Amino acid sequence: VLIGTDTRGILRWRDGQWHQEPGDELVLGVDSIVAMDDGALYAGGGSGLWKRDVSSTAWTRVSEEAIRELAPLSDGRLGVAYQYRVAFLAESGSYPVSLSLGDNPIPLQTIVHFEEYDETWVGSKLGSYRIGRHGWTQYPQATDGVALTGACLFADKDVPATTVDVQGRLLQF
């Protein structure tokens, strides 16, 4: 188990206690930690995006831009929700996607990849967005017009994408 903290860096649960490996104290303000299929670890938060390869004991800062959330994708890429944009990172480079309404960037809150459906969803303060083969689809509100929060997204092989509206109701797509 790994946890990220604001002031102590990354802590690891081992043998019934919290431990810190050398270098873990450098990665501060962590909001999201993910393990990739190749064993690499990524941590993101207010101090940017950090990576630790499986063959290394050192963390490397990939970006200084603040991170909201990280999501490993089924094809090996990493989905990164920054404050106002999304990027899909791969060994061959980064593929940024900006979400905006006119000239106004959309403040993002979370990114989730649902492997069972091979869909990536992004939650924002203006609703939820699904990325597909033909671009983004926005879901700003429920069918009755109540705004979606986009802050909470869930799905698995038996449950379609589910989120919460501003009244606290669960909704499925």
XYZ file of C-alpha atoms in Angstrom:
173
model
C 0.000 0.000 0.000
C 1.284 3.453 -0.930
C -0.093 6.771 0.253
C 0.906 10.272 -0.736
C 1.004 13.063 1.803
C 1.285 16.834 1.617
C 4.295 17.202 3.898
C 6.054 13.809 4.249
C 6.054 12.522 0.695
C 5.151 8.928 -0.079
C 4.708 6.341 2.665
C 4.623 2.547 2.200
C 2.819 0.042 4.451
C 5.052 -2.939 5.125
C 5.271 -5.366 8.038
C 2.541 -3.587 9.980
C 4.100 -0.109 9.846
C 4.610 2.861 7.578
C 8.046 3.130 5.927
C 9.673 5.668 3.687
C 12.287 4.709 1.114
C 15.054 7.158 0.133
C 13.678 9.724 -2.305
C 10.037 9.209 -1.287
C 10.230 12.356 0.857
C 10.806 14.507 -2.262
C 7.392 13.793 -3.783
C 5.145 16.179 -1.816
C 1.498 17.159 -2.234
C 0.470 13.844 -3.808
C -3.184 13.476 -4.804
C -2.887 10.362 -6.982
C -0.544 7.352 -7.203
C -0.800 4.603 -9.825
C 1.204 1.508 -10.719
C 1.569 0.703 -14.391
C 1.632 -2.822 -15.850
C 5.415 -2.532 -16.384
C 5.900 -1.856 -12.651
C 6.596 1.869 -12.974
C 4.985 4.112 -10.371
C 3.554 7.557 -11.097
C 2.610 10.111 -8.460
C 0.872 13.398 -9.155
C -0.351 16.383 -7.212
C 0.469 19.988 -6.455
C 4.193 19.417 -6.990
C 3.676 18.015 -10.492
C 4.031 14.570 -12.050
C 6.694 12.148 -10.791
C 7.809 8.747 -12.126
C 9.743 5.905 -10.552
C 10.853 3.122 -12.894
C 10.763 -0.438 -11.612
C 14.559 -0.709 -11.967
C 15.233 2.511 -10.046
C 15.005 3.757 -6.495
C 14.824 7.404 -7.562
C 11.792 9.515 -8.478
C 12.092 11.719 -11.578
C 9.915 14.793 -12.054
C 8.189 14.489 -15.429
C 6.265 17.779 -15.190
C 6.020 20.664 -12.726
C 2.402 21.356 -13.701
C -0.075 20.474 -10.925
C -1.928 17.176 -11.377
C -5.540 16.442 -10.388
C -5.686 12.684 -11.059
C -3.884 9.817 -12.834
C -5.376 6.798 -14.611
C -3.527 3.878 -16.223
C -5.085 2.913 -19.562
C -5.431 -0.653 -20.840
C -3.067 0.054 -23.773
C -0.180 0.999 -21.437
C -0.597 4.768 -21.670
C -1.130 6.979 -18.640
C -4.110 9.334 -18.559
C -3.264 12.561 -16.724
C -5.856 15.132 -15.650
C -4.143 18.473 -15.124
C -6.149 21.428 -13.878
C -7.466 22.427 -17.318
C -6.334 19.736 -19.745
C -5.829 16.013 -20.205
C -2.740 14.303 -21.576
C -2.198 10.695 -22.558
C 1.439 9.764 -21.944
C 3.185 6.949 -23.784
C 6.788 5.964 -24.436
C 6.417 7.569 -27.878
C 5.311 10.939 -26.473
C 2.436 12.885 -24.986
C -0.954 13.449 -26.580
C -2.589 16.503 -24.964
C -6.309 17.218 -25.159
C -7.830 20.500 -24.029
C -11.431 20.794 -22.950
C -12.963 24.244 -23.181
C -16.217 26.085 -23.694
C -15.381 28.865 -26.080
C -12.344 30.654 -24.645
C -12.958 29.329 -21.127
C -10.975 26.268 -19.997
C -12.924 23.671 -18.042
C -11.609 22.940 -14.513
C -11.039 19.196 -14.280
C -11.456 17.047 -11.176
C -10.800 13.413 -12.092
C -9.931 10.968 -14.862
C -10.934 7.303 -14.883
C -10.296 4.577 -17.433
C -12.871 1.788 -17.487
C -10.969 -1.162 -18.924
C -14.085 -3.320 -19.277
C -15.544 -0.785 -21.729
C -12.203 0.604 -22.991
C -13.498 4.103 -22.271
C -11.853 7.038 -20.572
C -14.046 9.491 -18.675
C -13.077 12.872 -17.280
C -15.028 14.553 -14.512
C -15.177 18.337 -14.291
C -17.107 21.017 -12.475
C -19.235 21.266 -15.629
C -20.150 17.595 -15.945
C -18.584 14.406 -17.279
C -16.845 13.771 -20.595
C -16.282 10.466 -22.381
C -13.527 10.055 -24.922
C -14.244 7.754 -27.813
C -12.951 7.023 -31.282
C -14.570 10.177 -32.650
C -13.658 12.637 -29.891
C -15.214 13.799 -26.647
C -18.869 13.557 -25.672
C -20.039 15.913 -22.925
C -22.635 14.931 -20.333
C -23.311 18.218 -18.488
C -26.595 17.194 -16.899
C -29.003 14.380 -16.204
C -32.021 13.891 -18.482
C -34.106 15.985 -16.055
C -31.691 18.925 -16.371
C -29.937 18.592 -12.988
C -26.220 19.347 -13.333
C -23.688 16.536 -12.899
C -20.744 17.073 -10.560
C -18.250 14.976 -12.509
C -16.191 14.572 -9.346
C -17.107 10.926 -8.826
C -17.017 8.353 -11.599
C -17.335 4.568 -11.287
C -17.878 1.557 -13.531
C -16.971 -2.117 -13.769
C -17.859 -5.053 -16.008
C -21.324 -5.335 -14.446
C -22.097 -1.641 -13.858
C -22.181 1.087 -16.541
C -20.488 4.434 -15.905
C -22.039 5.998 -12.812
C -21.709 9.522 -11.425
C -23.436 11.856 -8.988
C -25.501 14.973 -9.697
C -25.464 18.159 -7.617
C -28.426 16.840 -5.607
C -26.477 13.715 -4.599
C -28.399 11.282 -6.830
C -26.550 8.408 -8.513
C -26.895 8.376 -12.304
C -25.801 5.839 -14.918
C -24.925 6.317 -18.587
